[in-house]
XYZ file of C-alpha atoms in Angstrom:
345
model
C -191.720 -105.617 -61.620
C -191.485 -106.256 -65.365
C -188.632 -108.535 -66.453
C -187.354 -110.584 -69.401
C -187.483 -114.231 -68.352
C -186.711 -117.653 -69.819
C -187.710 -120.960 -68.264
C -185.661 -123.303 -70.469
C -182.308 -122.901 -72.177
C -182.569 -122.006 -75.872
C -186.290 -121.331 -75.438
C -188.263 -118.128 -76.128
C -187.722 -115.190 -73.769
C -190.818 -113.329 -72.607
C -191.702 -110.234 -70.611
C -193.263 -111.347 -67.341
C -194.368 -109.765 -64.045
C -192.165 -111.077 -61.214
C -191.697 -110.164 -57.564
C -189.549 -107.117 -56.847
C -186.145 -108.010 -55.390
C -185.442 -107.341 -51.714
C -182.113 -106.028 -50.429
C -180.033 -108.654 -48.621
C -177.582 -107.852 -45.842
C -174.697 -105.967 -47.428
C -176.663 -105.491 -50.640
C -178.757 -102.854 -52.401
C -181.587 -102.616 -54.899
C -181.049 -100.581 -58.047
C -183.618 -99.091 -60.356
C -182.070 -100.026 -63.688
C -181.319 -96.994 -65.868
C -179.736 -98.938 -68.711
C -178.345 -102.395 -69.351
C -176.293 -103.824 -72.198
C -177.090 -106.743 -74.479
C -173.962 -108.927 -74.550
C -172.823 -112.173 -76.161
C -172.208 -113.497 -72.641
C -175.991 -113.287 -72.152
C -176.329 -115.454 -75.238
C -173.898 -118.007 -73.772
C -176.064 -118.109 -70.637
C -179.256 -118.534 -72.646
C -177.616 -121.373 -74.602
C -176.886 -123.227 -71.354
C -173.108 -122.780 -71.404
C -172.948 -121.414 -67.834
C -173.461 -123.933 -65.043
C -174.182 -121.184 -62.489
C -177.551 -120.359 -64.045
C -180.636 -121.849 -62.416
C -183.987 -121.702 -64.202
C -186.188 -119.725 -64.491
C -183.742 -116.923 -65.170
C -183.481 -113.191 -65.860
C -180.324 -112.303 -67.863
C -178.394 -109.036 -67.864
C -175.037 -108.144 -66.326
C -173.958 -104.836 -67.898
C -175.867 -102.257 -65.911
C -176.119 -98.829 -64.380
C -178.834 -97.336 -62.265
C -179.937 -95.607 -59.078
C -179.830 -96.967 -55.531
C -183.410 -97.172 -54.216
C -183.064 -99.552 -51.240
C -180.259 -100.346 -48.803
C -179.695 -103.622 -46.991
C -178.192 -103.758 -43.523
C -174.547 -102.797 -43.183
C -174.153 -100.470 -46.192
C -171.693 -97.668 -45.388
C -170.418 -96.264 -48.693
C -173.648 -95.635 -50.607
C -176.995 -93.970 -50.037
C -180.407 -93.898 -51.669
C -180.329 -91.806 -54.843
C -176.690 -92.549 -55.749
C -176.003 -93.128 -59.448
C -173.867 -96.261 -59.738
C -172.546 -99.007 -61.944
C -171.023 -102.365 -61.011
C -168.556 -104.894 -62.441
C -170.234 -108.001 -63.816
C -168.056 -110.042 -61.422
C -168.595 -108.850 -57.857
C -166.277 -110.071 -55.113
C -167.389 -111.184 -51.663
C -164.732 -108.970 -50.034
C -163.588 -111.693 -47.624
C -161.868 -114.515 -49.526
C -158.171 -114.875 -50.347
C -158.648 -113.433 -53.835
C -160.584 -110.383 -52.630
C -158.075 -109.742 -49.859
C -155.346 -109.612 -52.517
C -157.357 -107.051 -54.520
C -158.495 -109.537 -57.166
C -162.255 -109.434 -56.777
C -162.615 -110.324 -60.480
C -161.670 -113.930 -59.594
C -163.409 -114.074 -56.207
C -163.920 -117.572 -54.822
C -167.541 -116.716 -53.931
C -168.388 -114.211 -56.631
C -171.780 -112.673 -57.277
C -172.645 -112.212 -60.955
C -175.961 -110.570 -61.816
C -177.405 -112.381 -64.806
C -175.533 -115.604 -63.989
C -175.325 -116.612 -60.318
C -178.444 -114.520 -59.621
C -181.207 -112.799 -61.554
C -179.886 -109.961 -63.671
C -180.710 -106.533 -65.007
C -183.138 -107.245 -67.865
C -185.743 -105.908 -65.473
C -186.951 -102.710 -63.868
C -185.014 -103.475 -60.660
C -182.034 -105.638 -59.740
C -180.502 -106.729 -56.452
C -176.742 -106.349 -55.973
C -174.828 -108.238 -53.270
C -171.589 -107.143 -51.557
C -172.404 -103.561 -52.515
C -169.760 -101.704 -50.503
C -167.054 -103.816 -52.146
C -168.346 -103.599 -55.705
C -170.528 -100.607 -56.493
C -168.860 -97.749 -58.366
C -170.087 -94.152 -58.072
C -171.034 -92.880 -61.509
C -169.878 -89.343 -62.371
C -172.631 -87.023 -63.590
C -170.720 -86.600 -66.867
C -171.314 -90.273 -67.739
C -174.826 -91.347 -68.765
C -176.507 -94.575 -67.703
C -176.306 -95.773 -71.315
C -172.555 -95.170 -71.529
C -172.008 -96.763 -68.120
C -174.013 -99.834 -69.145
C -171.825 -100.213 -72.218
C -168.805 -100.380 -69.881
C -170.259 -103.154 -67.758
C -168.697 -106.246 -69.235
C -167.073 -105.523 -72.570
C -165.269 -102.257 -71.950
C -164.003 -102.965 -68.437
C -162.905 -106.450 -69.475
C -161.021 -104.978 -72.420
C -159.548 -102.198 -70.290
C -158.052 -104.601 -67.784
C -156.939 -106.966 -70.552
C -155.147 -104.290 -72.562
C -153.973 -101.896 -69.842
C -153.338 -104.155 -66.848
C -152.847 -107.732 -68.063
C -150.969 -106.907 -71.264
C -149.416 -103.718 -69.854
C -149.706 -102.101 -73.272
C -147.559 -99.021 -73.757
C -146.861 -96.497 -76.477
C -145.040 -98.025 -79.428
C -146.476 -101.526 -78.935
C -148.079 -103.348 -81.828
C -151.467 -104.773 -80.798
C -153.687 -107.144 -82.785
C -157.343 -107.522 -81.856
C -159.156 -110.579 -83.215
C -162.894 -109.973 -83.449
C -164.585 -106.580 -83.778
C -167.635 -107.101 -81.629
C -168.169 -105.109 -78.454
C -165.112 -106.509 -76.659
C -162.858 -106.129 -79.676
C -163.925 -102.594 -80.506
C -163.378 -101.623 -76.877
C -159.904 -103.166 -76.934
C -159.069 -101.281 -80.126
C -160.117 -97.934 -78.656
C -158.229 -98.561 -75.407
C -155.030 -99.786 -77.089
C -154.967 -96.758 -79.379
C -155.533 -94.431 -76.421
C -152.507 -96.012 -74.732
C -150.349 -95.216 -77.755
C -150.271 -98.594 -79.518
C -150.353 -99.319 -83.239
C -153.543 -101.363 -83.590
C -154.428 -104.043 -86.136
C -158.115 -105.057 -86.236
C -159.079 -108.512 -87.520
C -162.589 -109.640 -88.453
C -164.484 -111.286 -91.325
C -166.967 -108.428 -91.766
C -165.827 -105.412 -93.783
C -168.414 -103.113 -92.175
C -167.067 -103.909 -88.701
C -163.514 -103.354 -89.913
C -164.496 -100.007 -91.409
C -166.036 -98.976 -88.091
C -162.939 -100.178 -86.237
C -160.861 -97.687 -88.208
C -163.093 -94.843 -87.006
C -162.429 -95.635 -83.324
C -158.713 -96.407 -83.286
C -157.596 -99.198 -85.636
C -154.612 -98.217 -87.791
C -154.768 -101.327 -89.980
C -157.474 -103.898 -90.748
C -157.405 -107.505 -91.946
C -160.372 -109.472 -93.262
C -159.753 -113.022 -92.074
C -162.078 -114.439 -94.718
C -159.895 -113.014 -97.487
C -156.350 -113.093 -96.084
C -154.074 -115.352 -94.088
C -154.356 -113.579 -90.743
C -151.039 -114.635 -89.226
C -149.039 -113.758 -92.328
C -150.823 -110.418 -92.739
C -150.304 -109.407 -89.092
C -146.627 -110.309 -89.221
C -146.142 -108.378 -92.444
C -147.836 -105.236 -91.124
C -146.055 -105.354 -87.760
C -142.713 -106.381 -89.250
C -142.373 -109.685 -87.446
C -145.367 -109.983 -85.132
C -147.236 -107.993 -82.516
C -146.273 -107.384 -78.891
C -149.839 -107.977 -77.681
C -152.656 -109.956 -79.261
C -156.213 -110.169 -77.946
C -158.705 -112.902 -78.802
C -161.845 -110.843 -78.317
C -164.165 -113.391 -79.925
C -163.407 -116.807 -78.466
C -163.036 -119.418 -81.206
C -160.479 -122.058 -82.127
C -159.430 -119.986 -85.126
C -159.074 -116.619 -83.386
C -157.273 -118.159 -80.413
C -154.751 -119.974 -82.630
C -154.150 -116.939 -84.844
C -153.764 -114.633 -81.849
C -150.968 -116.758 -80.408
C -149.327 -117.511 -83.757
C -149.119 -113.836 -84.813
C -147.032 -112.763 -81.796
C -143.419 -111.687 -81.984
C -140.926 -113.238 -79.593
C -141.849 -112.719 -75.918
C -145.241 -111.398 -76.952
C -148.442 -111.683 -74.905
C -151.671 -113.376 -75.941
C -154.681 -112.204 -73.903
C -157.708 -114.495 -73.964
C -160.895 -112.514 -73.357
C -163.466 -114.193 -75.617
C -165.316 -117.056 -73.937
C -164.606 -120.529 -75.321
C -167.717 -122.686 -75.439
C -169.443 -125.368 -77.472
C -167.242 -126.710 -80.271
C -164.571 -124.138 -79.385
C -164.245 -125.240 -75.770
C -160.877 -126.982 -76.249
C -158.873 -125.012 -78.825
C -155.588 -126.090 -80.380
C -152.682 -123.997 -79.093
C -149.344 -123.764 -80.966
C -147.405 -124.644 -77.831
C -144.163 -125.067 -79.760
C -144.274 -121.328 -80.452
C -145.126 -120.569 -76.821
C -141.988 -122.424 -75.730
C -139.574 -121.417 -78.491
C -140.546 -117.738 -78.474
C -141.207 -117.415 -74.733
C -144.747 -116.271 -75.328
C -147.187 -115.473 -72.528
C -150.740 -116.823 -72.611
C -152.853 -114.776 -70.208
C -156.517 -114.943 -69.273
C -158.506 -111.830 -68.396
C -161.846 -111.845 -66.608
C -163.550 -108.559 -65.815
C -162.129 -105.751 -63.683
C -162.265 -104.873 -59.991
C -164.344 -101.927 -58.776
C -161.262 -100.341 -57.185
C -159.606 -100.215 -60.639
C -162.371 -98.109 -62.227
C -161.023 -94.602 -61.382
C -158.199 -94.708 -63.975
C -160.675 -95.647 -66.710
C -163.297 -93.152 -65.506
C -160.772 -90.310 -65.656
C -159.830 -91.247 -69.226
C -163.528 -91.176 -70.147
C -164.166 -87.832 -68.416
C -161.154 -86.299 -70.178
C -162.320 -87.560 -73.573
C -159.271 -89.783 -74.081
C -161.679 -92.715 -74.166
C -165.129 -92.329 -75.752
C -167.068 -95.553 -75.134
C -170.320 -93.864 -76.158
C -169.081 -94.165 -79.757
C -169.403 -97.932 -79.421
C -173.157 -97.806 -78.754
C -174.799 -98.887 -81.971
C -178.445 -98.886 -80.921
C -180.682 -98.050 -77.968
C -183.444 -100.636 -77.629
C -186.382 -101.600 -75.416
C -186.599 -104.573 -73.061
C -189.158 -106.115 -75.415
C -186.777 -105.802 -78.368
C -184.028 -107.478 -76.329
C -186.123 -110.642 -75.937
C -185.986 -111.125 -79.710
C -182.389 -110.005 -80.229
C -180.665 -112.005 -77.485
C -181.150 -115.430 -79.166
C -179.564 -113.989 -82.330
C -176.396 -112.748 -80.627
C -174.245 -115.409 -82.301
C -175.152 -114.305 -85.812
C -172.526 -111.499 -85.853
C -175.005 -108.926 -87.169
C -174.722 -105.164 -86.733
C -171.963 -102.813 -85.693
C -171.631 -101.466 -82.154
C -173.266 -102.553 -78.915
C -176.960 -102.563 -78.117
C -178.127 -100.980 -74.862
C -181.559 -101.314 -73.291
C -182.857 -98.037 -71.853
C -186.619 -98.461 -72.145
C -188.384 -100.757 -69.683
């Protein structure tokens, strides 16, 4: 098959012919219909993820068609249209048995623990536990855009933060994760404040659910959020993952508010400063959020089918696998609005 491959971290990515994957016991092979280009792929390419072994094929936001079944598959058949969480649980450990496959002790992550979906075909382990049937109303491109960013934001905003109507929500960073969080929070009835340093991203955020915007390069973010929300927000999401956005997200909360950390902290941002005096004095909650379980998809899928959520609006560009090899190394340059999805292999 044709795949995008790198042999060294931070080195050029090239299109290479590699052996087709074979279905393992409990696994399947998918013909990739579409796959997203995500900043997490950039983190992997940079060498920030210790699970990656070289040479490597990135790609973890995917949708496609089942073309081969391994032994023991009971819930899926050849020809099924499916998607899959980027964190797949083993189905047997303590975490999976409690319904928390997103923090499985033995997780399978395409594009990280194993070769990913920047290829014509991809192998998926633990398929009965993790594959999600894709409704005909949802395209491969839309489903791929859900894969990491949207599902992560959905669980963060809906399940971890328990956002409800009337809440004030601040979202720090208007990349794919942040824009998803904005759309989801607005759909749940929240008043949403979008924060970024790019006016074009802030303008787009207003078109998909943000009620207010703050340019962090021009304003004091914490003061501006507190002024707009009359004392601080109930929920704040760091959707970027930097020392600045993490600090601001915690500091702009009202008493007993919830900070949700979604953006990955790496490099110079690995150990951020946290205003712990505010956490204690104001009884704040600092909560991590990492993906979403396959069994939690139906609620989100119904909101998409009904039109309450429209993740397709977040797709900025459809690209080829060849184009992705040039764009992935530039993912940290904060260029462009909306997510990029590969649908030509």
